[in-house]
């Protein structure tokens, strides 16, 4: 639970960001002069029609891509100023990814999938395993540790993906990195209502119990309703910003 | 029928895979064509040396000129045999020659003695009238050797290959006696082009071959006169010689070497083609599984299994034939290459070239196509067995 | 779990394709090993040739012989321990055009001293020395022809006309690989004393072999021997047996080179098969590589996965190929070659060191084959890769 007394600081600053893609001869402006602030520990949703630029914005904030104009600052760090190698390390330490299609490694067990990001740390073998098991427990799949993705339901696969997203988290087991952001791109897009609700509950738990800053792209109004703020994008610009009704 | 353009397009879409597989098949076809071209080159070089209307006479039991010896006094006796053509001067068109093998250092050999790359070169001692008997020989550089001197002429293919074998240079026949190169000749691509020709008396006195010749070669009045001549000469017990058609003799000389190259080539290609067929199979399985949905759609639209099978087979054959054609084309380039090789029969070096021929090239491309057919069969079968329902769901 | 394990697990992803590829690599490796064995068997003859024996022949042509008295002259040279002489006889078995074996006239007594690696039971040795028409044959040749001591053999001369009758008095084997076991050796006296021999061919020897006191001095001694005859009418060319064999190999240079080139071609074919498979896998897994990149893996990691997968397949195929090639060569092809082409391949075997080397080559070639796909996988754009499904 967040302490009401302590004013939350701004974690993510998007300042006048524009993004243009060059597709052959055509220049495609996906984002233009977009500014946005997100506090630490917030749970916010990005909505908008297809092609409105919401996924692009998400990618910029997650450090997957560089803006054409403007800056993206996370905890005071300018992501655009980092080289690709540095940015990869930064992602490994600070961002957890959840995808619509789960994107687990089909050849690895649930536990191994969760362990994957830890291979980039200096942790020892047994320590990695312990942390991965803990993360699986958080998502309630400790009994499915040795199953491969194709032996799991869609909802279960997405929970494994969430475990993978939080496994390096200091709040679960202390390691040096902090803060943590979870970006979720249509996390419930491929799921039935019941599984979707389970996932959304899990995301809420991550936000409230573990203080995760969560940014979610979604089409699903039920998913967006769980967020504290919904940003509506249209044609590359911010159309509205409001709490769910 | 599914249009061929569908297959062509699918090959171009998967460019890297198409290229890798095609190149694999191209290499196999290249090796196949090259080895057959070399075997043909060996046979042709030797075959060109002999003609059907000439005879070669050697001592009975000798399997090469090198190991044969006939006393000089028998030469005229042999040339007086039935069916031997006579020249304008009324003399029989025939020569008794001495053939030897001399060790020479390769031109590129280092001067260091222990590492000396000594190789054997055929030396032929010829009488004055040799050009009448071997009209295919033409001096292309320099001039003919003066009879009765130590001047020699050399075949164009060994010119420059060995120390001393170049116009104006000389090599040692024996102590204080050197053969002086005054001319270079060509002989229509035959193995004579890898020989050194000197005056017969020079060779005799340098190598202690006084009173003997290695072989007698004579022009028949016609190819049909062979049996009469052979019968007459071989029945003369005093001569103790054997008679062969010149063509047969030279072909036998190349048999071992050509067979070695040919069968070594086929053996190697057998292994290689298994590899290439597996490569084609992998590619075609990849193509089938990538197009599972398309195949399902085609089946749903009513295309029959046979149509789909033949479409994929066609694609595999197309790919392989293309690779094969590239390999065969590249192998034509080998036609420019000459290799110096030891002839197993005479222990001496003969320069051969790769001889392309339409049957070899067509055969090689067809072999490539067959590799595609064999490699593509199982994948095509899988494509044909695709159930439309499953495929659409995949 | 480790990064390497992920690479290996990926191999099992498309089992059928992986098996086919392993099969392809295996076949290529068998061909590669076979070709390399041909090459090494060919050169092995030279490597095993004695360095402490010097052979002396006519300077200009091996077809010409040397006067027998040269043997005496050489035996007094400094550093020469024993001298023997030989004549190439070149006879064939009558009516057996299909068989060829070397038959050489020599002086038995000195021959056995110079070629001290020849092993002959004392009784057979004695019998050979006593019988002027006696011959000894190598164990290989005896096996091939079904000959044993006491058999009578008639050879038809090619260089020396007529029928020549021999009694096989012994079957020899060798202590070292410096002489083959497929030659027919007989008394030089039997040849030289023949009444029909032309006078020009009497007391002539084809070549002279001297055993020298140390291998290191062979080259110098060879030079000195040639110096002795430099002023004579017939000059000589002497070199150590090893140098002579090396020179012989030089004549086969083109063929050896061709085999060499072709063995590289099969490696290239193998790399194309493997590279193709890996490229297909990379294409199918683009999305996964995108995810790995997103969660912080860097391009070298991704390239490492791909290379590891490639090397793993290469290793599998390589091991299988070598395992298959070994018995194939040592029990099958090798035995056939040794028996039928003894002259060219006295020892046709796959040595363990060569097998290991081939394995190393397989792994390196596989890694190289994976290099381009690995590079491509590494430089994938993360966003593009993520967007691509399946």
Short mmCIF file of N, CA and C in Angstrom, two decimals, chain C residues 35-138:
data_model
loop_
_atom_site.label_atom_id
_atom_site.label_comp_id
_atom_site.label_asym_id
_atom_site.label_seq_id
_atom_site.Cartn_x
_atom_site.Cartn_y
_atom_site.Cartn_z
N UNK C 35 38.17 -38.63 -48.10
CA UNK C 35 39.08 -37.92 -48.99
C UNK C 35 40.38 -37.57 -48.27
N UNK C 36 40.26 -37.13 -47.02
CA UNK C 36 41.47 -36.78 -46.27
C UNK C 36 42.31 -38.03 -46.03
N UNK C 37 41.63 -39.17 -45.84
CA UNK C 37 42.38 -40.41 -45.63
C UNK C 37 43.14 -40.79 -46.90
N UNK C 38 42.49 -40.58 -48.06
CA UNK C 38 43.19 -40.86 -49.32
C UNK C 38 44.46 -40.01 -49.37
N UNK C 39 44.31 -38.74 -49.04
CA UNK C 39 45.46 -37.84 -49.09
C UNK C 39 46.55 -38.28 -48.12
N UNK C 40 46.14 -38.59 -46.88
CA UNK C 40 47.18 -38.91 -45.90
C UNK C 40 47.78 -40.27 -46.20
N UNK C 41 46.95 -41.21 -46.73
CA UNK C 41 47.50 -42.51 -47.09
C UNK C 41 48.53 -42.35 -48.20
N UNK C 42 48.26 -41.41 -49.08
CA UNK C 42 49.15 -41.18 -50.20
C UNK C 42 50.49 -40.61 -49.73
N UNK C 43 50.38 -39.65 -48.83
CA UNK C 43 51.61 -39.01 -48.35
C UNK C 43 52.28 -39.85 -47.28
N UNK C 44 51.52 -40.76 -46.65
CA UNK C 44 52.09 -41.55 -45.57
C UNK C 44 53.26 -42.39 -46.08
N UNK C 45 53.11 -42.91 -47.30
CA UNK C 45 54.20 -43.69 -47.89
C UNK C 45 55.51 -42.92 -47.78
N UNK C 46 55.45 -41.62 -48.09
CA UNK C 46 56.66 -40.80 -48.03
C UNK C 46 57.12 -40.60 -46.60
N UNK C 47 56.14 -40.38 -45.71
CA UNK C 47 56.53 -40.10 -44.33
C UNK C 47 57.18 -41.30 -43.67
N UNK C 48 56.73 -42.48 -44.10
CA UNK C 48 57.29 -43.67 -43.48
C UNK C 48 58.56 -44.16 -44.16
N UNK C 49 58.86 -43.59 -45.31
CA UNK C 49 60.05 -44.02 -46.03
C UNK C 49 61.29 -43.76 -45.18
N UNK C 50 62.26 -44.66 -45.33
CA UNK C 50 63.45 -44.56 -44.51
C UNK C 50 64.27 -43.33 -44.87
N UNK C 51 64.80 -42.70 -43.84
CA UNK C 51 65.68 -41.56 -44.09
C UNK C 51 67.13 -42.01 -44.09
N UNK C 52 67.37 -43.22 -43.58
CA UNK C 52 68.76 -43.67 -43.47
C UNK C 52 69.15 -44.60 -44.61
N UNK C 53 68.36 -44.54 -45.70
CA UNK C 53 68.73 -45.29 -46.89
C UNK C 53 68.81 -44.32 -48.06
N UNK C 54 69.86 -44.51 -48.86
CA UNK C 54 70.04 -43.64 -50.01
C UNK C 54 69.94 -44.50 -51.27
N UNK C 55 69.10 -44.07 -52.19
CA UNK C 55 68.98 -44.81 -53.44
C UNK C 55 69.72 -44.06 -54.53
N UNK C 56 70.42 -44.80 -55.37
CA UNK C 56 71.20 -44.20 -56.45
C UNK C 56 70.71 -44.77 -57.78
N UNK C 57 70.41 -43.88 -58.73
CA UNK C 57 69.92 -44.32 -60.03
C UNK C 57 70.62 -43.54 -61.14
N UNK C 58 70.35 -43.91 -62.36
CA UNK C 58 70.88 -43.20 -63.52
C UNK C 58 70.41 -41.76 -63.46
N UNK C 59 71.31 -40.85 -63.75
CA UNK C 59 70.98 -39.45 -63.55
C UNK C 59 69.82 -38.99 -64.43
N UNK C 60 69.79 -39.44 -65.66
CA UNK C 60 68.82 -38.87 -66.60
C UNK C 60 67.52 -39.66 -66.67
N UNK C 61 67.60 -40.96 -66.68
CA UNK C 61 66.35 -41.71 -66.84
C UNK C 61 66.36 -43.00 -66.05
N UNK C 62 65.24 -43.27 -65.42
CA UNK C 62 65.17 -44.49 -64.61
C UNK C 62 65.12 -45.72 -65.50
N UNK C 63 64.95 -45.51 -66.81
CA UNK C 63 64.90 -46.64 -67.72
C UNK C 63 66.29 -47.21 -67.97
N UNK C 64 67.31 -46.40 -67.68
CA UNK C 64 68.68 -46.85 -67.96
C UNK C 64 69.28 -47.40 -66.68
N UNK C 65 70.14 -48.37 -66.86
CA UNK C 65 70.72 -49.00 -65.69
C UNK C 65 72.13 -48.47 -65.42
N UNK C 66 72.70 -48.94 -64.32
CA UNK C 66 74.06 -48.55 -63.92
C UNK C 66 74.94 -49.79 -64.02
N UNK C 67 76.23 -49.61 -64.26
CA UNK C 67 77.12 -50.77 -64.28
C UNK C 67 77.21 -51.37 -62.88
N UNK C 68 77.26 -52.67 -62.81
CA UNK C 68 77.30 -53.37 -61.53
C UNK C 68 78.48 -52.93 -60.67
N UNK C 69 79.60 -52.56 -61.32
CA UNK C 69 80.79 -52.21 -60.53
C UNK C 69 80.57 -50.95 -59.68
N UNK C 70 79.55 -50.16 -60.01
CA UNK C 70 79.23 -48.97 -59.19
C UNK C 70 78.92 -49.38 -57.74
N UNK C 71 78.38 -50.60 -57.56
CA UNK C 71 78.04 -51.07 -56.23
C UNK C 71 79.29 -51.09 -55.37
N UNK C 72 80.36 -51.63 -55.95
CA UNK C 72 81.64 -51.69 -55.25
C UNK C 72 82.10 -50.29 -54.87
N UNK C 73 82.00 -49.36 -55.83
CA UNK C 73 82.46 -47.99 -55.60
C UNK C 73 81.69 -47.33 -54.45
N UNK C 74 80.39 -47.58 -54.42
CA UNK C 74 79.58 -46.94 -53.38
C UNK C 74 79.88 -47.54 -52.02
N UNK C 75 80.14 -48.86 -51.98
CA UNK C 75 80.32 -49.50 -50.68
C UNK C 75 81.54 -48.97 -49.93
N UNK C 76 82.46 -48.37 -50.65
CA UNK C 76 83.64 -47.83 -49.96
C UNK C 76 83.45 -46.38 -49.53
N UNK C 77 82.31 -45.79 -49.90
CA UNK C 77 82.08 -44.38 -49.53
C UNK C 77 81.94 -44.25 -48.02
N UNK C 78 82.36 -43.11 -47.53
CA UNK C 78 82.32 -42.84 -46.10
C UNK C 78 80.86 -42.75 -45.62
N UNK C 79 80.54 -43.46 -44.54
CA UNK C 79 79.19 -43.38 -43.97
C UNK C 79 78.26 -44.46 -44.48
N UNK C 80 78.68 -45.19 -45.51
CA UNK C 80 77.82 -46.24 -46.05
C UNK C 80 78.08 -47.53 -45.30
N UNK C 81 77.01 -48.13 -44.74
CA UNK C 81 77.19 -49.34 -43.94
C UNK C 81 76.98 -50.61 -44.74
N UNK C 82 76.01 -50.58 -45.62
CA UNK C 82 75.72 -51.78 -46.41
C UNK C 82 75.13 -51.32 -47.74
N UNK C 83 75.35 -52.12 -48.78
CA UNK C 83 74.86 -51.74 -50.11
C UNK C 83 74.19 -52.94 -50.75
N UNK C 84 73.06 -52.70 -51.40
CA UNK C 84 72.45 -53.75 -52.19
C UNK C 84 72.01 -53.15 -53.51
N UNK C 85 71.60 -53.99 -54.45
CA UNK C 85 71.20 -53.46 -55.75
C UNK C 85 69.96 -54.17 -56.26
N UNK C 86 69.25 -53.53 -57.15
CA UNK C 86 67.98 -54.06 -57.61
C UNK C 86 67.80 -53.82 -59.10
N UNK C 87 66.96 -54.65 -59.72
CA UNK C 87 66.53 -54.43 -61.09
C UNK C 87 65.02 -54.54 -61.15
N UNK C 88 64.38 -53.57 -61.76
CA UNK C 88 62.95 -53.67 -61.98
C UNK C 88 62.73 -54.75 -63.01
N UNK C 89 61.93 -55.77 -62.68
CA UNK C 89 61.77 -56.90 -63.57
C UNK C 89 60.52 -56.74 -64.43
N UNK C 90 59.47 -56.24 -63.82
CA UNK C 90 58.27 -55.87 -64.57
C UNK C 90 57.55 -57.01 -65.26
N UNK C 91 57.65 -58.22 -64.71
CA UNK C 91 56.96 -59.34 -65.34
C UNK C 91 55.51 -59.41 -64.86
N UNK C 92 54.70 -60.15 -65.61
CA UNK C 92 53.29 -60.30 -65.24
C UNK C 92 52.99 -61.76 -65.07
N UNK C 93 51.92 -62.04 -64.34
CA UNK C 93 51.44 -63.42 -64.30
C UNK C 93 50.82 -63.71 -65.65
N UNK C 94 51.18 -64.83 -66.28
CA UNK C 94 50.59 -65.12 -67.60
C UNK C 94 49.07 -65.24 -67.47
N UNK C 95 48.36 -64.69 -68.42
CA UNK C 95 46.90 -64.78 -68.48
C UNK C 95 46.20 -64.14 -67.29
N UNK C 96 46.90 -63.34 -66.55
CA UNK C 96 46.22 -62.63 -65.45
C UNK C 96 46.47 -61.13 -65.61
N UNK C 97 45.77 -60.55 -66.59
CA UNK C 97 45.97 -59.11 -66.85
C UNK C 97 45.46 -58.25 -65.69
N UNK C 98 44.60 -58.84 -64.86
CA UNK C 98 43.97 -58.04 -63.81
C UNK C 98 44.87 -57.84 -62.61
N UNK C 99 45.90 -58.70 -62.46
CA UNK C 99 46.74 -58.51 -61.28
C UNK C 99 48.05 -57.84 -61.65
N UNK C 100 48.45 -56.94 -60.80
CA UNK C 100 49.74 -56.30 -60.97
C UNK C 100 50.45 -56.30 -59.63
N UNK C 101 51.70 -56.70 -59.63
CA UNK C 101 52.50 -56.53 -58.42
C UNK C 101 53.94 -56.25 -58.82
N UNK C 102 54.65 -55.59 -57.94
CA UNK C 102 56.04 -55.26 -58.23
C UNK C 102 56.87 -56.53 -58.11
N UNK C 103 57.73 -56.82 -59.10
CA UNK C 103 58.68 -57.91 -58.95
C UNK C 103 60.07 -57.40 -59.27
N UNK C 104 60.97 -57.62 -58.35
CA UNK C 104 62.28 -56.97 -58.39
C UNK C 104 63.38 -57.99 -58.13
N UNK C 105 64.43 -57.89 -58.95
CA UNK C 105 65.59 -58.75 -58.75
C UNK C 105 66.55 -58.02 -57.82
N UNK C 106 67.08 -58.76 -56.85
CA UNK C 106 68.01 -58.12 -55.91
C UNK C 106 69.03 -59.15 -55.44
N UNK C 107 70.00 -58.69 -54.69
CA UNK C 107 70.97 -59.60 -54.11
C UNK C 107 70.50 -59.92 -52.70
N UNK C 108 69.97 -61.13 -52.47
CA UNK C 108 69.28 -61.44 -51.21
C UNK C 108 70.11 -61.13 -49.96
N UNK C 109 71.35 -61.54 -49.99
CA UNK C 109 72.18 -61.44 -48.79
C UNK C 109 72.29 -59.98 -48.34
N UNK C 110 72.71 -59.10 -49.27
CA UNK C 110 72.87 -57.69 -48.89
C UNK C 110 71.52 -57.00 -48.76
N UNK C 111 70.54 -57.48 -49.52
CA UNK C 111 69.20 -56.90 -49.44
C UNK C 111 68.66 -56.99 -48.01
N UNK C 112 68.82 -58.19 -47.40
CA UNK C 112 68.30 -58.38 -46.06
C UNK C 112 69.08 -57.56 -45.03
N UNK C 113 70.31 -57.21 -45.38
CA UNK C 113 71.08 -56.37 -44.45
C UNK C 113 70.65 -54.91 -44.57
N UNK C 114 70.40 -54.46 -45.80
CA UNK C 114 70.00 -53.06 -46.00
C UNK C 114 68.56 -52.84 -45.53
N UNK C 115 67.70 -53.79 -45.87
CA UNK C 115 66.29 -53.68 -45.44
C UNK C 115 66.11 -54.52 -44.19
N UNK C 116 66.69 -54.04 -43.08
CA UNK C 116 66.68 -54.86 -41.88
C UNK C 116 65.32 -54.87 -41.18
N UNK C 117 64.34 -54.15 -41.72
CA UNK C 117 63.01 -54.20 -41.11
C UNK C 117 62.19 -55.39 -41.63
N UNK C 118 62.79 -56.11 -42.59
CA UNK C 118 62.10 -57.28 -43.13
C UNK C 118 62.21 -58.44 -42.15
N UNK C 119 61.05 -59.04 -41.87
CA UNK C 119 61.04 -60.18 -40.95
C UNK C 119 60.71 -61.45 -41.72
N UNK C 120 61.62 -62.41 -41.59
CA UNK C 120 61.49 -63.65 -42.35
C UNK C 120 61.92 -64.78 -41.40
N UNK C 121 61.12 -65.83 -41.27
CA UNK C 121 61.55 -66.93 -40.38
C UNK C 121 62.91 -67.45 -40.83
N UNK C 122 63.79 -67.79 -39.87
CA UNK C 122 65.18 -68.19 -40.21
C UNK C 122 65.25 -69.31 -41.24
N UNK C 123 64.33 -70.29 -41.14
CA UNK C 123 64.39 -71.41 -42.08
C UNK C 123 64.10 -70.92 -43.50
N UNK C 124 63.11 -70.02 -43.65
CA UNK C 124 62.76 -69.50 -44.97
C UNK C 124 63.89 -68.63 -45.51
N UNK C 125 64.48 -67.88 -44.62
CA UNK C 125 65.59 -67.01 -44.99
C UNK C 125 66.72 -67.85 -45.59
N UNK C 126 67.02 -68.92 -44.89
CA UNK C 126 68.10 -69.80 -45.32
C UNK C 126 67.76 -70.41 -46.69
N UNK C 127 66.49 -70.86 -46.81
CA UNK C 127 66.06 -71.50 -48.06
C UNK C 127 66.17 -70.53 -49.23
N UNK C 128 65.80 -69.25 -48.99
CA UNK C 128 65.85 -68.26 -50.07
C UNK C 128 67.30 -68.02 -50.52
N UNK C 129 68.17 -67.86 -49.51
CA UNK C 129 69.58 -67.60 -49.83
C UNK C 129 70.17 -68.74 -50.65
N UNK C 130 69.72 -69.98 -50.35
CA UNK C 130 70.29 -71.15 -51.02
C UNK C 130 69.78 -71.33 -52.44
N UNK C 131 68.50 -71.06 -52.66
CA UNK C 131 67.87 -71.37 -53.95
C UNK C 131 67.95 -70.18 -54.91
N UNK C 132 68.71 -70.35 -55.97
CA UNK C 132 68.89 -69.25 -56.92
C UNK C 132 67.60 -68.90 -57.66
N UNK C 133 66.67 -69.84 -57.68
CA UNK C 133 65.38 -69.54 -58.29
C UNK C 133 64.32 -69.24 -57.24
N UNK C 134 64.79 -69.02 -56.05
CA UNK C 134 63.86 -68.75 -54.96
C UNK C 134 63.43 -67.30 -54.94
N UNK C 135 62.26 -67.06 -54.37
CA UNK C 135 61.75 -65.70 -54.24
C UNK C 135 61.07 -65.57 -52.89
N UNK C 136 61.00 -64.34 -52.39
CA UNK C 136 60.16 -64.12 -51.21
C UNK C 136 59.07 -63.13 -51.61
N UNK C 137 57.90 -63.26 -51.00
CA UNK C 137 56.79 -62.35 -51.30
C UNK C 137 56.27 -61.74 -50.01
N UNK C 138 55.75 -60.54 -50.11
CA UNK C 138 55.19 -59.86 -48.95
C UNK C 138 53.91 -60.55 -48.50
#
